[in-house]
Amino acid sequence: MIKRIVEKDQYFDSVFLMLINSEIKELEGVNNAVVSMGTEMNIQLLNDMNFADESVLAATPNDLIVVIECRDEETGEKAVAAVYSLLNKKKEKSSGQIYRPKSLQSAVRENPDANLVLISLPGEFAAREARSALEKGLNVMLFSDNVSVEQEIALKELALEKGLLMMGPDCGTAIINGQPLCFANVVSPGDIGIVGASGTGIQEVTCCIDTFGGGITQAIGTGGRDLKDARIGGKMMLLGIEALRNDPSTKILVVISKPPAADVAEKVLSALEETGKPAVVHFIGQEPEKGRKGLYFAVSLEETARIAVDLSKGVTPSASTFSMPEVEIRQIVERESAKLASSQKYLRGLYTGGTVADEALILFEREGVTVYSNNQKKEELQLPDPFVSKEHTIVDLGDDIYTVGRPHPMIDPSTREERINIEADDPSMAVMLLDIVLGYGSHHDPAGAIIKSLKAAKDKAAARGGYLPIVASVVGTEQDFQGYAATVSKLESIGCVVMPSNFQASMMALEIMKKAGSL
């Protein structure tokens, strides 16, 4: 049976509601649950699931929708009661002594010295609030997506007029004056300044910089379309470069982006040359250029960090595939490949970070491996069904297709846990490749949340007469509240191979599959 409730004019944060969904789905007798605001997209989702009735279809973005698919009336009543209990707890917390402004204007009055606002609202409201913030002289980090290109251009043009940052839309990572924003890590201060059009790309690079003994001044996010769409023209990337050029604390510049439009790339490279400061460039998936004065082109996120730290320390940049001794690498490859069954042929990469998923995909393709993915640019290699792997597959589980009506898998690991359980039943899987992302915004124990499923997958492979190598990398630092060493220890306790970076993890998975004859 299905229970439906629509509460008029009851607004709750979407991420909070998604977390409620996860809890209600765990209740005995509940087959599915959707607790969401009545946005157009959510109503369409409910309609596609055959959960919508007249009351749901008539809901507005300010209305709360509760839909429970359950075993019987009694189960439904208990589930609804649980929903309201969780909602009331949220209200009780919100009604404490801490003043919580209900508008941008009242927030500015309460915090007159603030010069940056972080906006996370439904797309139809986000652009309006961002414009209001810019007009008040505030820098903006716009986490929201579903903002049109035309709105983004207008906002960034206004920001340029006022000399303000307009990070986003869809900007998920930044570190400003040492403060991690949204999905970001706690890293050491230093003299390396970063501008990036890539969330987990910034996270991986900043964490590797920290590991190599360097530190950062700023990590400025731009939003994914800033360089990719020629109409936007890299407006925020160029402003970020100019800001770091004028910052005396920043000695080394780093630029990270997925492949930009050709004319935008040239503008960015020219701007970097004009700074007179050494700069490291990583356009993910694009072949490095040569002969650009003062510019160093990296082939991976890890190498981007290594070159930047070498330049910061005044040493000649060096390149290497693995940071472990070669003999140790050979031992791991021998051990992990020795017990694979003849039926085990395919890679399965299950990622929560889009940029690191792309990095792994590109690495395997450069080695001549055909990889299917929801992130594939080649139409013939896009997964026919993104929920079903095909041969060698790498998926970005943070993609919109997997997160409709539920939190991003960095927040709620259950999305990936479900996919691990599905892949565990496939006897053709040879190696599982994972990222574990720590830091602000991420789950309090992202490794611990999937350990049981990973162990079960290894056990199932053994029961079939095979063996499942699981290769992982951890994006994080020891200062992150989840703890880098503790996370690595949990993974290693069940036999996972944990590498220092996503690039090294991908190379390790590749070497294991080569040794096993899977490639």
Coordinates of C-alpha atoms in Angstrom, one line a residue:
M1 CA 0.0 0.0 0.0
I2 CA 1.0 3.7 -0.4
K3 CA 0.5 6.4 2.1
R4 CA 0.6 10.0 0.9
I5 CA 0.7 13.3 2.9
V6 CA 1.1 16.8 1.6
E7 CA 1.9 19.5 4.2
K8 CA 1.3 23.0 2.9
D9 CA 4.0 25.7 3.5
Q10 CA 6.3 23.4 5.5
Y11 CA 9.9 24.0 4.1
F12 CA 12.8 21.8 5.1
D13 CA 16.4 21.6 3.7
S14 CA 16.6 19.0 0.9
V15 CA 19.7 17.3 2.2
F16 CA 18.1 16.9 5.6
L17 CA 15.0 15.3 3.9
M18 CA 17.2 13.0 1.9
L19 CA 18.7 11.7 5.1
I20 CA 15.3 11.1 6.5
N21 CA 14.5 9.1 3.4
S22 CA 17.5 6.8 4.2
E23 CA 16.3 6.3 7.8
I24 CA 12.7 5.5 6.9
K25 CA 13.7 3.1 4.1
E26 CA 15.4 1.0 6.8
L27 CA 12.2 0.5 8.8
E28 CA 10.8 -3.1 8.6
G29 CA 8.0 -3.4 6.2
V30 CA 8.8 -0.2 4.3
N31 CA 9.6 -0.9 0.6
N32 CA 10.3 2.7 -0.4
A33 CA 10.0 6.2 1.0
V34 CA 10.2 9.7 -0.5
V35 CA 10.2 12.7 1.8
S36 CA 10.8 15.8 -0.3
M37 CA 9.7 19.3 -1.2
G38 CA 7.2 19.7 -3.9
T39 CA 9.6 20.9 -6.6
E40 CA 8.8 20.2 -10.2
M41 CA 11.6 17.7 -10.5
N42 CA 10.5 15.8 -7.3
I43 CA 6.9 15.7 -8.4
Q44 CA 8.0 14.3 -11.8
L45 CA 10.1 11.7 -10.0
L46 CA 7.1 10.6 -7.9
N47 CA 4.9 10.5 -11.0
D48 CA 7.5 8.3 -12.8
M49 CA 7.5 6.0 -9.8
N50 CA 3.6 5.8 -9.9
F51 CA 3.6 7.4 -6.4
A52 CA 1.8 10.6 -7.3
D53 CA -1.9 11.3 -6.9
E54 CA -3.9 14.6 -7.3
S55 CA -2.6 16.0 -4.0
V56 CA 1.0 15.3 -4.9
L57 CA 0.6 16.7 -8.4
A58 CA -0.9 19.9 -6.9
A59 CA 2.0 20.5 -4.5
T60 CA 4.2 23.6 -4.7
P61 CA 7.9 24.0 -4.0
N62 CA 7.0 25.2 -0.5
D63 CA 5.0 22.1 0.3
L64 CA 6.3 19.0 2.1
I65 CA 5.5 15.7 0.4
V66 CA 5.6 12.3 2.3
V67 CA 5.1 9.1 0.4
I68 CA 5.5 5.7 2.0
E69 CA 5.2 2.4 0.1
C70 CA 4.8 -0.2 2.8
R71 CA 3.5 -3.6 3.7
D72 CA 0.2 -2.6 5.4
E73 CA -1.7 0.2 7.2
E74 CA 0.0 -0.3 10.5
T75 CA 3.5 -0.2 9.0
G76 CA 2.5 3.0 7.2
E77 CA 1.3 4.7 10.3
K78 CA 4.6 3.8 12.1
A79 CA 6.6 5.1 9.2
V80 CA 4.7 8.4 9.1
A81 CA 5.1 8.8 12.8
A82 CA 8.9 8.2 12.4
V83 CA 9.0 10.9 9.7
Y84 CA 7.3 13.5 11.9
S85 CA 9.5 12.5 14.9
L86 CA 12.6 13.3 12.8
L87 CA 11.1 16.5 11.4
N88 CA 10.2 17.7 15.0
K89 CA 13.7 17.0 16.2
K90 CA 14.9 19.2 13.4
K91 CA 12.5 22.0 14.5
E92 CA 13.5 21.6 18.1
K93 CA 17.2 22.0 17.2
S94 CA 16.3 25.0 15.0
S95 CA 14.4 26.7 17.8
G96 CA 17.4 26.8 20.2
Q97 CA 19.3 29.8 21.4
I98 CA 21.3 30.3 18.2
Y99 CA 19.8 33.0 16.0
R100 CA 19.2 31.6 12.5
P101 CA 18.4 34.4 10.0
K102 CA 15.6 33.6 7.6
S103 CA 16.8 35.9 4.8
L104 CA 20.0 37.1 3.3
Q105 CA 19.2 40.6 4.4
S106 CA 18.8 39.6 8.1
A107 CA 22.0 37.5 7.9
V108 CA 23.9 40.5 6.7
R109 CA 22.5 42.6 9.5
E110 CA 23.6 39.9 12.0
N111 CA 27.0 39.5 10.5
P112 CA 28.1 42.9 9.2
D113 CA 31.7 41.9 8.8
A114 CA 31.0 38.9 6.6
N115 CA 32.2 39.2 3.0
L116 CA 31.2 35.8 1.6
V117 CA 27.8 34.0 1.3
L118 CA 27.3 30.3 0.6
I119 CA 24.0 29.7 -1.2
S120 CA 22.3 26.3 -1.4
L121 CA 18.7 26.7 -2.6
P122 CA 16.6 25.2 -5.4
G123 CA 17.8 26.5 -8.7
E124 CA 14.8 28.6 -9.4
F125 CA 15.6 30.8 -6.3
A126 CA 19.4 30.5 -6.3
A127 CA 20.2 33.0 -9.0
R128 CA 18.0 35.7 -7.4
E129 CA 19.7 35.3 -4.0
A130 CA 23.2 35.2 -5.6
R131 CA 22.4 38.5 -7.4
S132 CA 21.2 40.1 -4.2
A133 CA 24.4 39.0 -2.4
L134 CA 26.6 40.5 -5.2
E135 CA 24.7 43.7 -5.1
K136 CA 25.4 43.9 -1.4
G137 CA 29.1 43.6 -2.0
L138 CA 29.4 39.9 -1.0
N139 CA 31.5 37.2 -2.6
V140 CA 29.3 34.2 -3.5
M141 CA 29.8 30.5 -3.5
L142 CA 26.8 29.0 -5.3
F143 CA 26.4 25.3 -4.4
S144 CA 23.1 25.1 -6.2
D145 CA 22.7 23.7 -9.7
N146 CA 19.8 24.1 -12.2
V147 CA 20.9 27.7 -12.8
S148 CA 20.8 28.5 -16.5
V149 CA 23.9 29.5 -18.5
E150 CA 22.3 32.9 -19.2
Q151 CA 21.9 33.5 -15.5
E152 CA 25.4 32.3 -14.8
I153 CA 26.8 34.7 -17.3
A154 CA 24.8 37.6 -15.9
L155 CA 25.9 36.8 -12.3
K156 CA 29.6 36.5 -13.3
E157 CA 29.5 39.8 -15.3
L158 CA 28.0 41.5 -12.3
A159 CA 30.7 40.0 -10.0
L160 CA 33.5 41.2 -12.4
E161 CA 32.0 44.7 -12.4
K162 CA 32.2 44.7 -8.6
G163 CA 35.5 42.8 -8.3
L164 CA 33.9 39.9 -6.4
L165 CA 34.1 36.2 -6.6
M166 CA 31.1 34.3 -8.1
M167 CA 32.0 30.7 -7.5
G168 CA 29.5 28.5 -9.2
P169 CA 26.8 27.5 -9.9
D170 CA 27.3 23.9 -9.0
C171 CA 30.5 24.8 -7.1
G172 CA 31.0 22.1 -4.4
T173 CA 34.5 22.7 -3.1
A174 CA 36.5 25.7 -2.0
I175 CA 39.0 26.7 0.8
I176 CA 39.0 30.4 1.4
N177 CA 41.3 31.9 4.0
G178 CA 41.8 28.4 5.5
Q179 CA 38.1 27.7 5.8
P180 CA 36.9 24.6 4.0
L181 CA 33.6 25.2 2.3
C182 CA 31.1 22.4 1.3
F183 CA 33.0 19.3 0.3
A184 CA 36.6 20.2 1.3
N185 CA 39.4 19.0 3.5
V186 CA 41.5 20.4 6.3
V187 CA 44.9 21.1 4.8
S188 CA 48.0 22.9 5.8
P189 CA 48.6 26.6 4.9
G190 CA 51.4 27.4 2.5
D191 CA 52.2 29.4 -0.7
I192 CA 50.3 27.4 -3.4
G193 CA 47.1 29.0 -4.7
I194 CA 44.5 27.0 -6.6
V195 CA 41.7 27.8 -9.0
G196 CA 39.7 24.8 -10.1
A197 CA 36.6 23.9 -12.1
S198 CA 36.5 20.5 -10.4
G199 CA 35.3 19.6 -6.9
T200 CA 37.0 16.3 -6.1
G201 CA 39.9 17.4 -8.3
I202 CA 40.5 20.3 -5.9
Q203 CA 40.1 17.9 -3.0
E204 CA 42.6 15.3 -4.4
V205 CA 45.2 18.0 -5.3
T206 CA 45.0 19.9 -1.9
C207 CA 45.2 16.6 0.0
C208 CA 48.2 15.4 -2.0
I209 CA 49.9 18.8 -1.5
D210 CA 49.4 18.4 2.2
T211 CA 50.8 14.8 2.1
F212 CA 53.9 16.1 0.2
G213 CA 54.6 18.6 2.9
G214 CA 53.2 21.7 1.1
G215 CA 50.3 24.0 1.8
I216 CA 47.8 26.3 0.2
T217 CA 46.8 30.0 0.3
Q218 CA 43.4 29.7 -1.3
A219 CA 41.4 27.1 -3.3
I220 CA 38.9 28.9 -5.5
G221 CA 36.1 27.0 -7.1
T222 CA 34.6 28.2 -10.4
G223 CA 31.7 25.8 -11.2
G224 CA 32.0 23.2 -13.9
R225 CA 30.8 25.2 -16.8
D226 CA 33.1 28.2 -16.3
L227 CA 35.8 26.9 -18.8
K228 CA 33.8 24.3 -20.6
D229 CA 31.2 26.6 -22.1
A230 CA 32.7 29.2 -24.4
R231 CA 29.8 31.6 -23.7
I232 CA 31.0 31.9 -20.1
G233 CA 34.6 32.1 -21.2
G234 CA 36.4 31.2 -18.0
K235 CA 35.3 34.5 -16.4
M236 CA 35.8 33.2 -12.8
M237 CA 38.9 31.2 -13.6
L238 CA 40.5 34.4 -15.0
L239 CA 39.4 36.5 -12.0
G240 CA 40.8 33.8 -9.6
I241 CA 44.1 33.8 -11.4
E242 CA 44.2 37.6 -11.2
A243 CA 43.4 37.5 -7.5
L244 CA 46.2 35.0 -6.8
R245 CA 48.6 37.0 -9.0
N246 CA 48.0 40.0 -6.7
D247 CA 48.3 37.9 -3.5
P248 CA 51.8 38.2 -2.1
S249 CA 51.4 35.0 -0.1
T250 CA 50.8 33.0 -3.2
K251 CA 54.1 32.0 -4.9
I252 CA 52.9 29.1 -7.0
L253 CA 49.6 28.8 -9.0
V254 CA 47.7 25.7 -9.8
V255 CA 44.8 25.4 -12.3
I256 CA 42.6 22.3 -12.6
S257 CA 39.8 21.8 -15.0
K258 CA 38.1 19.2 -17.2
P259 CA 39.0 20.0 -20.9
P260 CA 38.1 23.6 -21.5
A261 CA 36.8 25.2 -24.8
A262 CA 39.9 25.8 -27.0
D263 CA 39.7 29.6 -27.0
V264 CA 39.1 29.6 -23.2
A265 CA 42.1 27.4 -22.6
E266 CA 44.3 29.9 -24.5
K267 CA 43.0 32.8 -22.4
V268 CA 43.7 30.9 -19.2
L269 CA 47.3 29.9 -20.3
S270 CA 48.1 33.4 -21.4
A271 CA 46.8 34.8 -18.1
L272 CA 49.0 32.4 -16.2
E273 CA 52.0 33.4 -18.2
E274 CA 51.3 37.0 -17.5
T275 CA 51.3 36.5 -13.7
G276 CA 55.1 35.9 -13.8
K277 CA 54.6 33.2 -11.2
P278 CA 55.3 29.5 -11.8
A279 CA 52.0 27.7 -12.6
V280 CA 51.0 24.1 -12.8
V281 CA 48.2 23.2 -15.2
H282 CA 46.1 20.1 -15.4
F283 CA 43.4 19.9 -18.0
I284 CA 42.0 16.5 -17.1
G285 CA 42.1 14.2 -20.1
Q286 CA 43.9 16.7 -22.4
E287 CA 47.5 16.1 -23.6
P288 CA 50.0 18.4 -21.9
E289 CA 51.3 21.4 -24.0
K290 CA 55.0 22.3 -24.3
G291 CA 56.9 25.5 -24.7
R292 CA 54.8 27.8 -22.4
K293 CA 56.9 30.1 -20.3
G294 CA 56.7 29.4 -16.6
L295 CA 54.0 26.7 -17.1
Y296 CA 54.2 23.1 -16.0
F297 CA 51.7 20.6 -17.4
A298 CA 50.8 17.6 -15.3
V299 CA 49.3 14.3 -16.4
S300 CA 47.4 13.5 -13.2
L301 CA 46.0 15.1 -10.1
E302 CA 48.7 13.7 -8.0
E303 CA 51.5 14.9 -10.3
T304 CA 49.8 18.4 -10.3
A305 CA 50.3 18.4 -6.5
R306 CA 53.8 17.0 -6.6
I307 CA 55.1 19.6 -9.2
A308 CA 53.5 22.4 -7.2
V309 CA 55.2 21.3 -4.0
D310 CA 58.5 20.8 -5.7
L311 CA 58.3 24.3 -7.1
S312 CA 57.3 25.6 -3.7
K313 CA 60.4 24.0 -2.1
G314 CA 62.7 25.2 -4.9
V315 CA 63.6 21.7 -6.3
T316 CA 63.4 20.4 -9.8
P317 CA 60.0 18.7 -10.4
S318 CA 60.2 15.0 -10.7
A319 CA 57.8 12.3 -12.0
S320 CA 57.1 8.8 -10.8
T321 CA 54.2 6.3 -11.2
F322 CA 54.3 4.7 -7.7
S323 CA 55.6 6.2 -4.4
M324 CA 56.3 2.7 -3.0
P325 CA 59.5 0.8 -3.8
E326 CA 59.2 -1.3 -7.0
V327 CA 59.8 -4.5 -5.2
E328 CA 56.8 -3.8 -2.9
I329 CA 54.6 -3.0 -5.9
R330 CA 55.6 -6.3 -7.6
Q331 CA 54.7 -8.2 -4.4
I332 CA 51.3 -6.7 -4.1
V333 CA 50.6 -7.3 -7.8
E334 CA 51.7 -11.0 -7.5
R335 CA 49.6 -11.5 -4.4
E336 CA 46.4 -9.9 -5.6
S337 CA 46.5 -11.5 -9.1
A338 CA 47.4 -15.0 -8.1
K339 CA 44.0 -16.4 -7.1
L340 CA 41.7 -14.9 -9.7
A341 CA 39.5 -17.4 -11.4
S342 CA 39.6 -17.7 -15.2
S343 CA 36.0 -16.2 -15.4
Q344 CA 37.2 -12.9 -13.7
K345 CA 37.9 -10.5 -16.5
Y346 CA 36.5 -7.1 -15.9
L347 CA 37.2 -3.9 -13.9
R348 CA 34.4 -2.3 -11.8
G349 CA 35.2 1.2 -10.7
L350 CA 32.6 2.5 -8.2
Y351 CA 33.3 6.2 -7.5
T352 CA 31.6 8.9 -5.5
G353 CA 33.8 11.7 -6.9
G354 CA 33.2 12.6 -10.6
T355 CA 36.7 14.0 -11.3
V356 CA 38.6 11.0 -9.9
A357 CA 36.2 8.7 -11.8
D358 CA 37.1 10.6 -14.9
E359 CA 40.8 10.3 -14.1
A360 CA 40.6 6.5 -13.7
L361 CA 38.5 6.2 -16.9
I362 CA 41.1 8.2 -18.9
L363 CA 44.0 6.3 -17.5
F364 CA 42.5 2.9 -18.6
E365 CA 41.6 4.2 -22.0
R366 CA 45.1 5.5 -22.6
E367 CA 46.2 1.9 -21.9
G368 CA 43.9 0.7 -24.7
V369 CA 41.1 -0.6 -22.4
T370 CA 37.5 -0.1 -23.6
V371 CA 35.6 1.2 -20.6
Y372 CA 31.8 1.8 -20.3
S373 CA 30.6 4.6 -18.1
N374 CA 27.8 7.0 -17.3
N375 CA 30.6 9.7 -17.8
Q376 CA 31.7 8.5 -21.2
K377 CA 32.0 11.2 -23.9
K378 CA 31.9 8.4 -26.6
E379 CA 28.2 7.7 -27.2
E380 CA 28.8 4.0 -28.0
L381 CA 30.5 3.5 -24.7
Q382 CA 27.8 5.1 -22.5
L383 CA 26.1 2.5 -20.3
P384 CA 22.8 1.4 -21.9
D385 CA 21.5 1.1 -18.3
P386 CA 23.6 3.1 -15.8
F387 CA 22.5 0.7 -13.0
V388 CA 23.9 -2.3 -14.8
S389 CA 27.7 -2.7 -15.5
K390 CA 28.9 -3.9 -18.9
E391 CA 32.4 -5.4 -19.3
H392 CA 34.9 -2.9 -17.9
T393 CA 32.8 -0.3 -16.2
I394 CA 33.6 2.9 -14.2
V395 CA 30.6 4.8 -12.7
D396 CA 30.4 8.2 -11.1
L397 CA 27.7 7.5 -8.5
G398 CA 27.4 11.2 -7.7
D399 CA 25.9 11.8 -11.1
D400 CA 22.4 13.2 -11.1
I401 CA 20.9 9.9 -12.4
Y402 CA 21.9 8.2 -9.2
T403 CA 21.0 11.0 -6.7
V404 CA 17.4 11.8 -7.7
G405 CA 15.5 11.8 -4.4
R406 CA 18.5 10.8 -2.3
P407 CA 21.7 12.4 -1.0
H408 CA 25.1 12.4 -2.8
P409 CA 27.0 9.2 -2.0
M410 CA 29.7 11.2 -0.2
I411 CA 26.9 12.1 2.3
D412 CA 25.0 8.8 2.2
P413 CA 27.1 5.7 1.3
S414 CA 24.1 3.5 0.8
T415 CA 24.0 4.3 -2.9
R416 CA 27.4 2.8 -3.4
E417 CA 26.7 0.0 -0.9
E418 CA 23.8 -1.1 -3.0
R419 CA 26.0 -1.1 -6.1
I420 CA 28.7 -3.1 -4.4
N421 CA 26.1 -5.7 -3.4
I422 CA 25.0 -6.0 -7.1
E423 CA 28.5 -6.2 -8.4
A424 CA 29.4 -8.9 -5.8
D425 CA 27.1 -11.3 -7.5
D426 CA 28.9 -11.0 -10.9
P427 CA 31.5 -13.7 -11.3
S428 CA 33.1 -11.8 -14.2
M429 CA 34.4 -9.0 -11.9
A430 CA 38.1 -9.1 -11.6
V431 CA 39.0 -6.0 -9.6
M432 CA 37.0 -3.4 -7.7
L433 CA 38.3 0.2 -7.7
L434 CA 37.1 2.7 -5.2
D435 CA 37.6 6.3 -3.9
I436 CA 36.9 7.1 -0.2
V437 CA 36.4 10.9 0.3
L438 CA 36.9 12.4 3.7
G439 CA 36.5 16.0 4.9
Y440 CA 33.7 18.5 5.5
G441 CA 30.4 17.5 3.9
S442 CA 31.3 13.8 3.7
H443 CA 29.8 11.0 5.8
H444 CA 31.3 10.6 9.3
D445 CA 32.7 7.2 8.4
P446 CA 32.6 6.5 4.7
A447 CA 34.9 3.5 4.8
G448 CA 33.2 1.9 7.8
A449 CA 29.8 2.3 6.2
I450 CA 30.7 0.0 3.3
I451 CA 33.1 -2.4 5.0
K452 CA 30.5 -5.2 5.5
S453 CA 29.6 -5.0 1.8
L454 CA 33.2 -5.1 0.7
K455 CA 34.0 -8.0 2.9
A456 CA 30.9 -9.9 1.6
A457 CA 32.0 -9.2 -2.0
K458 CA 35.4 -10.8 -1.3
D459 CA 33.7 -13.7 0.5
K460 CA 31.4 -14.4 -2.5
A461 CA 34.3 -14.3 -4.9
A462 CA 36.2 -16.8 -2.7
A463 CA 33.1 -19.1 -2.4
R464 CA 33.1 -19.2 -6.2
G465 CA 36.7 -20.4 -6.2
G466 CA 38.2 -17.0 -7.1
Y467 CA 39.5 -13.9 -5.3
L468 CA 38.5 -10.3 -5.4
P469 CA 41.2 -7.6 -5.3
I470 CA 39.7 -4.3 -4.0
V471 CA 42.0 -1.3 -4.6
A472 CA 41.1 2.0 -3.0
S473 CA 42.5 5.5 -2.5
V474 CA 41.5 7.9 0.3
V475 CA 41.1 11.5 -0.5
G476 CA 41.8 13.2 2.9
T477 CA 44.2 14.3 5.5
E478 CA 44.9 13.3 9.1
Q479 CA 43.3 16.6 10.2
D480 CA 39.9 15.6 8.7
F481 CA 37.5 14.6 11.4
Q482 CA 37.1 11.1 10.0
G483 CA 40.9 10.5 10.3
Y484 CA 43.0 9.4 7.4
A485 CA 45.0 6.7 9.1
A486 CA 41.9 5.2 10.8
T487 CA 40.1 5.1 7.4
V488 CA 43.1 3.4 5.7
S489 CA 43.3 0.9 8.6
K490 CA 39.6 -0.1 8.3
L491 CA 40.0 -0.8 4.6
E492 CA 43.3 -2.8 5.0
S493 CA 41.7 -4.8 7.8
I494 CA 39.6 -6.7 5.3
G495 CA 42.4 -7.0 2.7
C496 CA 41.9 -3.9 0.6
V497 CA 44.9 -2.5 -1.2
V498 CA 45.0 1.2 -0.3
M499 CA 47.2 3.5 -2.5
P500 CA 48.3 7.1 -1.7
S501 CA 46.3 8.6 -4.6
N502 CA 43.6 7.8 -7.1
F503 CA 46.2 7.8 -9.9
Q504 CA 48.3 5.2 -8.1
A505 CA 45.2 3.1 -7.2
S506 CA 44.1 3.1 -10.9
M507 CA 47.6 2.1 -11.9
M508 CA 47.7 -0.7 -9.3
A509 CA 44.3 -2.0 -10.5
L510 CA 45.7 -1.9 -14.1
E511 CA 48.8 -3.8 -13.1
I512 CA 46.9 -6.5 -11.2
M513 CA 44.6 -7.1 -14.2
K514 CA 47.5 -7.3 -16.6
K515 CA 49.3 -9.8 -14.4
A516 CA 46.1 -11.9 -14.1
G517 CA 45.7 -11.9 -17.9
S518 CA 42.4 -10.0 -17.7
L519 CA 43.7 -7.3 -20.2

